[in-house]
Amino acid sequence: NYGYTDMTVTSIPTRVDLITSADVLCYFGDLSDVLCVLADRLEDGGDLVFTTETMKDGDYNWVMLESERYAHHPDYVKRMGEEAAGLVCYNQTAFTPRYESGEKVSGT
């Protein structure tokens, strides 16, 4: 078992069958390296479950928002998971991961 305060992805000594990451990847622009490191820590057939922020409209892969977080286009996230990390996307669902200043934040 790993405690929250002592865990980093690279500190996991073995491969695991589940990695979750909620409201974290919004602090990274290009996701290819991050997804590769996470995928490398997964057992064959393991699951990576994570959230990203999105924008309602726009032609973008990722963009920094006024909040200094990044929004990622769902198609870009899927493509990076598949191409860069060899992951298979089973589901992308639009939802509200949190509220900021009373406004809904868009996410997948």
Short mmCIF file of N, CA and C in Angstrom, two decimals:
data_model
loop_
_atom_site.label_atom_id
_atom_site.label_comp_id
_atom_site.label_asym_id
_atom_site.label_seq_id
_atom_site.Cartn_x
_atom_site.Cartn_y
_atom_site.Cartn_z
N ASN A 1 0.84 -1.19 0.00
CA ASN A 1 0.00 0.00 0.00
C ASN A 1 0.88 1.25 0.00
N TYR A 2 0.41 2.26 -0.68
CA TYR A 2 1.13 3.51 -0.77
C TYR A 2 0.27 4.62 -0.19
N GLY A 3 0.85 5.42 0.68
CA GLY A 3 0.14 6.56 1.23
C GLY A 3 0.16 7.71 0.26
N TYR A 4 -0.80 8.57 0.36
CA TYR A 4 -0.93 9.71 -0.55
C TYR A 4 0.31 10.58 -0.54
N THR A 5 0.91 10.82 0.60
CA THR A 5 2.02 11.77 0.68
C THR A 5 3.33 11.22 0.16
N ASP A 6 3.48 9.89 0.10
CA ASP A 6 4.77 9.35 -0.32
C ASP A 6 4.73 8.71 -1.71
N MET A 7 3.66 8.93 -2.43
CA MET A 7 3.52 8.25 -3.71
C MET A 7 3.73 9.18 -4.89
N THR A 8 4.62 8.78 -5.77
CA THR A 8 4.74 9.38 -7.09
C THR A 8 4.70 8.23 -8.08
N VAL A 9 4.36 8.52 -9.30
CA VAL A 9 4.24 7.44 -10.28
C VAL A 9 5.54 6.67 -10.40
N THR A 10 6.65 7.36 -10.44
CA THR A 10 7.93 6.68 -10.62
C THR A 10 8.39 5.94 -9.37
N SER A 11 7.74 6.18 -8.22
CA SER A 11 8.12 5.48 -6.99
C SER A 11 7.42 4.13 -6.85
N ILE A 12 6.47 3.82 -7.72
CA ILE A 12 5.78 2.54 -7.64
C ILE A 12 6.74 1.46 -8.12
N PRO A 13 7.15 0.54 -7.23
CA PRO A 13 8.19 -0.42 -7.58
C PRO A 13 7.71 -1.55 -8.50
N THR A 14 6.44 -1.82 -8.51
CA THR A 14 5.91 -2.90 -9.33
C THR A 14 4.79 -2.37 -10.20
N ARG A 15 4.35 -3.20 -11.09
CA ARG A 15 3.22 -2.83 -11.93
C ARG A 15 1.93 -3.09 -11.17
N VAL A 16 0.93 -2.30 -11.43
CA VAL A 16 -0.34 -2.40 -10.72
C VAL A 16 -1.47 -2.60 -11.73
N ASP A 17 -2.62 -3.04 -11.24
CA ASP A 17 -3.72 -3.29 -12.17
C ASP A 17 -4.72 -2.13 -12.25
N LEU A 18 -4.54 -1.09 -11.43
CA LEU A 18 -5.43 0.06 -11.51
C LEU A 18 -4.69 1.32 -11.08
N ILE A 19 -4.78 2.35 -11.91
CA ILE A 19 -4.29 3.68 -11.56
C ILE A 19 -5.44 4.64 -11.78
N THR A 20 -5.73 5.48 -10.79
CA THR A 20 -6.75 6.51 -10.93
C THR A 20 -6.11 7.88 -10.76
N SER A 21 -6.64 8.84 -11.48
CA SER A 21 -6.11 10.20 -11.43
C SER A 21 -7.26 11.17 -11.70
N ALA A 22 -7.78 11.77 -10.66
CA ALA A 22 -8.90 12.69 -10.81
C ALA A 22 -8.42 14.12 -10.59
N ASP A 23 -8.71 14.98 -11.55
CA ASP A 23 -8.39 16.40 -11.47
C ASP A 23 -6.89 16.64 -11.29
N VAL A 24 -6.07 15.84 -11.99
CA VAL A 24 -4.62 15.98 -11.92
C VAL A 24 -4.03 16.32 -13.29
N LEU A 25 -4.48 15.65 -14.33
CA LEU A 25 -3.87 15.84 -15.66
C LEU A 25 -4.13 17.23 -16.23
N CYS A 26 -5.01 17.99 -15.59
CA CYS A 26 -5.24 19.38 -16.03
C CYS A 26 -4.03 20.26 -15.75
N TYR A 27 -3.03 19.74 -15.05
CA TYR A 27 -1.81 20.51 -14.78
C TYR A 27 -0.70 20.20 -15.78
N PHE A 28 -1.01 19.40 -16.79
CA PHE A 28 -0.06 19.06 -17.85
C PHE A 28 -0.65 19.48 -19.19
N GLY A 29 0.18 20.02 -20.06
CA GLY A 29 -0.26 20.35 -21.41
C GLY A 29 -0.21 19.12 -22.27
N ASP A 30 0.97 18.82 -22.82
CA ASP A 30 1.17 17.64 -23.64
C ASP A 30 1.07 16.40 -22.74
N LEU A 31 0.15 15.51 -23.06
CA LEU A 31 -0.07 14.34 -22.21
C LEU A 31 0.71 13.09 -22.63
N SER A 32 1.44 13.14 -23.74
CA SER A 32 2.07 11.92 -24.24
C SER A 32 3.03 11.30 -23.23
N ASP A 33 3.92 12.08 -22.64
CA ASP A 33 4.88 11.52 -21.68
C ASP A 33 4.19 11.03 -20.42
N VAL A 34 3.24 11.79 -19.91
CA VAL A 34 2.53 11.41 -18.69
C VAL A 34 1.80 10.08 -18.90
N LEU A 35 1.08 9.97 -20.01
CA LEU A 35 0.34 8.73 -20.27
C LEU A 35 1.28 7.55 -20.48
N CYS A 36 2.43 7.78 -21.08
CA CYS A 36 3.42 6.70 -21.25
C CYS A 36 3.92 6.19 -19.90
N VAL A 37 4.24 7.09 -18.99
CA VAL A 37 4.73 6.69 -17.66
C VAL A 37 3.64 5.92 -16.91
N LEU A 38 2.41 6.42 -16.97
CA LEU A 38 1.32 5.73 -16.30
C LEU A 38 1.08 4.35 -16.91
N ALA A 39 1.06 4.28 -18.22
CA ALA A 39 0.84 3.00 -18.90
C ALA A 39 1.95 2.00 -18.57
N ASP A 40 3.17 2.49 -18.42
CA ASP A 40 4.30 1.62 -18.10
C ASP A 40 4.16 0.97 -16.72
N ARG A 41 3.38 1.59 -15.84
CA ARG A 41 3.20 1.05 -14.49
C ARG A 41 2.00 0.10 -14.39
N LEU A 42 1.27 -0.08 -15.51
CA LEU A 42 0.10 -0.95 -15.50
C LEU A 42 0.45 -2.39 -15.85
N GLU A 43 -0.17 -3.32 -15.13
CA GLU A 43 -0.11 -4.73 -15.52
C GLU A 43 -0.79 -4.86 -16.88
N ASP A 44 -0.48 -5.91 -17.62
CA ASP A 44 -1.21 -6.19 -18.85
C ASP A 44 -2.68 -6.32 -18.50
N GLY A 45 -3.52 -5.62 -19.21
CA GLY A 45 -4.95 -5.65 -18.94
C GLY A 45 -5.37 -4.73 -17.82
N GLY A 46 -4.42 -3.96 -17.26
CA GLY A 46 -4.74 -3.03 -16.18
C GLY A 46 -5.52 -1.83 -16.69
N ASP A 47 -6.11 -1.10 -15.77
CA ASP A 47 -6.95 0.05 -16.11
C ASP A 47 -6.35 1.36 -15.61
N LEU A 48 -6.40 2.35 -16.47
CA LEU A 48 -6.03 3.72 -16.12
C LEU A 48 -7.31 4.54 -16.24
N VAL A 49 -7.76 5.09 -15.13
CA VAL A 49 -8.99 5.88 -15.09
C VAL A 49 -8.60 7.29 -14.68
N PHE A 50 -8.94 8.28 -15.52
CA PHE A 50 -8.54 9.65 -15.22
C PHE A 50 -9.54 10.65 -15.78
N THR A 51 -9.44 11.87 -15.29
CA THR A 51 -10.27 12.95 -15.79
C THR A 51 -9.40 14.00 -16.45
N THR A 52 -10.01 14.74 -17.37
CA THR A 52 -9.37 15.91 -17.98
C THR A 52 -10.39 17.02 -18.06
N GLU A 53 -9.90 18.25 -18.13
CA GLU A 53 -10.78 19.39 -18.40
C GLU A 53 -10.93 19.51 -19.91
N THR A 54 -12.07 19.99 -20.34
CA THR A 54 -12.30 20.23 -21.75
C THR A 54 -12.86 21.63 -21.93
N MET A 55 -12.91 22.05 -23.18
CA MET A 55 -13.58 23.30 -23.52
C MET A 55 -14.80 22.93 -24.35
N LYS A 56 -15.85 23.72 -24.23
CA LYS A 56 -17.07 23.41 -24.96
C LYS A 56 -16.88 23.51 -26.46
N ASP A 57 -16.11 24.47 -26.91
CA ASP A 57 -15.91 24.69 -28.34
C ASP A 57 -14.44 24.92 -28.62
N GLY A 58 -14.06 24.69 -29.86
CA GLY A 58 -12.72 25.05 -30.26
C GLY A 58 -11.98 23.93 -30.96
N ASP A 59 -11.03 24.35 -31.75
CA ASP A 59 -10.17 23.42 -32.47
C ASP A 59 -8.82 23.46 -31.76
N TYR A 60 -8.58 22.50 -30.90
CA TYR A 60 -7.37 22.50 -30.08
C TYR A 60 -7.02 21.08 -29.68
N ASN A 61 -5.76 20.83 -29.37
CA ASN A 61 -5.35 19.59 -28.71
C ASN A 61 -5.37 19.83 -27.20
N TRP A 62 -4.66 20.86 -26.79
CA TRP A 62 -4.67 21.30 -25.40
C TRP A 62 -4.40 22.80 -25.38
N VAL A 63 -4.94 23.46 -24.38
CA VAL A 63 -4.80 24.90 -24.27
C VAL A 63 -4.78 25.28 -22.79
N MET A 64 -3.94 26.26 -22.43
CA MET A 64 -3.93 26.73 -21.05
C MET A 64 -5.09 27.70 -20.84
N LEU A 65 -5.82 27.49 -19.78
CA LEU A 65 -6.96 28.33 -19.44
C LEU A 65 -6.54 29.46 -18.51
N GLU A 66 -7.45 30.39 -18.27
CA GLU A 66 -7.16 31.49 -17.34
C GLU A 66 -6.81 30.98 -15.95
N SER A 67 -7.33 29.83 -15.59
CA SER A 67 -7.07 29.22 -14.28
C SER A 67 -5.66 28.66 -14.17
N GLU A 68 -4.90 28.73 -15.27
CA GLU A 68 -3.57 28.14 -15.39
C GLU A 68 -3.59 26.62 -15.34
N ARG A 69 -4.75 26.07 -15.65
CA ARG A 69 -4.88 24.63 -15.88
C ARG A 69 -5.03 24.44 -17.38
N TYR A 70 -4.87 23.19 -17.81
CA TYR A 70 -4.99 22.90 -19.23
C TYR A 70 -6.31 22.19 -19.52
N ALA A 71 -6.91 22.56 -20.65
CA ALA A 71 -8.05 21.83 -21.18
C ALA A 71 -7.54 20.98 -22.33
N HIS A 72 -8.03 19.77 -22.42
CA HIS A 72 -7.61 18.83 -23.46
C HIS A 72 -8.81 18.39 -24.27
N HIS A 73 -8.67 18.40 -25.58
CA HIS A 73 -9.74 17.93 -26.43
C HIS A 73 -9.86 16.42 -26.26
N PRO A 74 -11.09 15.89 -26.12
CA PRO A 74 -11.25 14.44 -25.93
C PRO A 74 -10.60 13.60 -27.03
N ASP A 75 -10.65 14.07 -28.28
CA ASP A 75 -10.02 13.31 -29.37
C ASP A 75 -8.50 13.25 -29.20
N TYR A 76 -7.91 14.35 -28.72
CA TYR A 76 -6.47 14.39 -28.47
C TYR A 76 -6.10 13.41 -27.35
N VAL A 77 -6.88 13.41 -26.28
CA VAL A 77 -6.60 12.52 -25.15
C VAL A 77 -6.65 11.06 -25.61
N LYS A 78 -7.67 10.73 -26.37
CA LYS A 78 -7.79 9.35 -26.88
C LYS A 78 -6.61 9.00 -27.78
N ARG A 79 -6.26 9.92 -28.68
CA ARG A 79 -5.15 9.68 -29.61
C ARG A 79 -3.83 9.50 -28.86
N MET A 80 -3.55 10.35 -27.87
CA MET A 80 -2.31 10.22 -27.11
C MET A 80 -2.28 8.92 -26.32
N GLY A 81 -3.40 8.53 -25.76
CA GLY A 81 -3.45 7.26 -25.04
C GLY A 81 -3.14 6.09 -25.95
N GLU A 82 -3.71 6.12 -27.14
CA GLU A 82 -3.52 5.01 -28.07
C GLU A 82 -2.14 5.05 -28.73
N GLU A 83 -1.76 6.19 -29.28
CA GLU A 83 -0.52 6.29 -30.05
C GLU A 83 0.73 6.35 -29.18
N ALA A 84 0.70 7.17 -28.16
CA ALA A 84 1.90 7.37 -27.34
C ALA A 84 2.07 6.28 -26.29
N ALA A 85 0.96 5.83 -25.72
CA ALA A 85 1.06 4.93 -24.58
C ALA A 85 0.56 3.51 -24.85
N GLY A 86 -0.02 3.27 -26.01
CA GLY A 86 -0.52 1.94 -26.31
C GLY A 86 -1.74 1.53 -25.52
N LEU A 87 -2.49 2.51 -25.03
CA LEU A 87 -3.69 2.23 -24.25
C LEU A 87 -4.90 2.08 -25.17
N VAL A 88 -5.93 1.45 -24.67
CA VAL A 88 -7.19 1.33 -25.38
C VAL A 88 -8.23 2.15 -24.61
N CYS A 89 -8.90 3.05 -25.31
CA CYS A 89 -9.93 3.88 -24.67
C CYS A 89 -11.26 3.14 -24.71
N TYR A 90 -11.81 2.85 -23.55
CA TYR A 90 -13.09 2.15 -23.48
C TYR A 90 -14.26 3.10 -23.28
N ASN A 91 -13.98 4.29 -22.74
CA ASN A 91 -15.08 5.20 -22.46
C ASN A 91 -14.56 6.61 -22.25
N GLN A 92 -15.25 7.56 -22.83
CA GLN A 92 -15.03 8.97 -22.54
C GLN A 92 -16.42 9.56 -22.32
N THR A 93 -16.65 10.09 -21.14
CA THR A 93 -17.95 10.63 -20.79
C THR A 93 -17.81 12.08 -20.35
N ALA A 94 -18.58 12.96 -20.97
CA ALA A 94 -18.59 14.36 -20.55
C ALA A 94 -19.28 14.47 -19.19
N PHE A 95 -18.68 15.24 -18.29
CA PHE A 95 -19.27 15.44 -16.97
C PHE A 95 -18.68 16.70 -16.35
N THR A 96 -19.13 17.04 -15.16
CA THR A 96 -18.63 18.21 -14.42
C THR A 96 -17.74 17.72 -13.29
N PRO A 97 -16.41 17.82 -13.45
CA PRO A 97 -15.53 17.33 -12.39
C PRO A 97 -15.51 18.20 -11.14
N ARG A 98 -15.85 19.48 -11.29
CA ARG A 98 -15.88 20.38 -10.15
C ARG A 98 -16.52 21.70 -10.57
N TYR A 99 -16.74 22.54 -9.59
CA TYR A 99 -17.21 23.91 -9.82
C TYR A 99 -16.08 24.85 -9.46
N GLU A 100 -15.93 25.89 -10.23
CA GLU A 100 -14.90 26.90 -9.97
C GLU A 100 -15.57 28.27 -10.02
N SER A 101 -15.49 29.01 -8.93
CA SER A 101 -16.13 30.32 -8.81
C SER A 101 -17.63 30.22 -9.14
N GLY A 102 -18.24 29.13 -8.70
CA GLY A 102 -19.67 28.93 -8.91
C GLY A 102 -20.06 28.45 -10.30
N GLU A 103 -19.09 28.28 -11.19
CA GLU A 103 -19.35 27.84 -12.56
C GLU A 103 -18.92 26.39 -12.76
N LYS A 104 -19.71 25.68 -13.57
CA LYS A 104 -19.35 24.29 -13.89
C LYS A 104 -18.07 24.27 -14.72
N VAL A 105 -17.20 23.34 -14.42
CA VAL A 105 -16.01 23.07 -15.23
C VAL A 105 -16.34 21.87 -16.10
N SER A 106 -16.09 21.99 -17.40
CA SER A 106 -16.35 20.89 -18.32
C SER A 106 -15.22 19.89 -18.25
N GLY A 107 -15.56 18.62 -18.32
CA GLY A 107 -14.52 17.60 -18.28
C GLY A 107 -14.96 16.31 -18.95
N THR A 108 -13.98 15.44 -19.15
CA THR A 108 -14.23 14.07 -19.62
C THR A 108 -13.42 13.13 -18.78
#
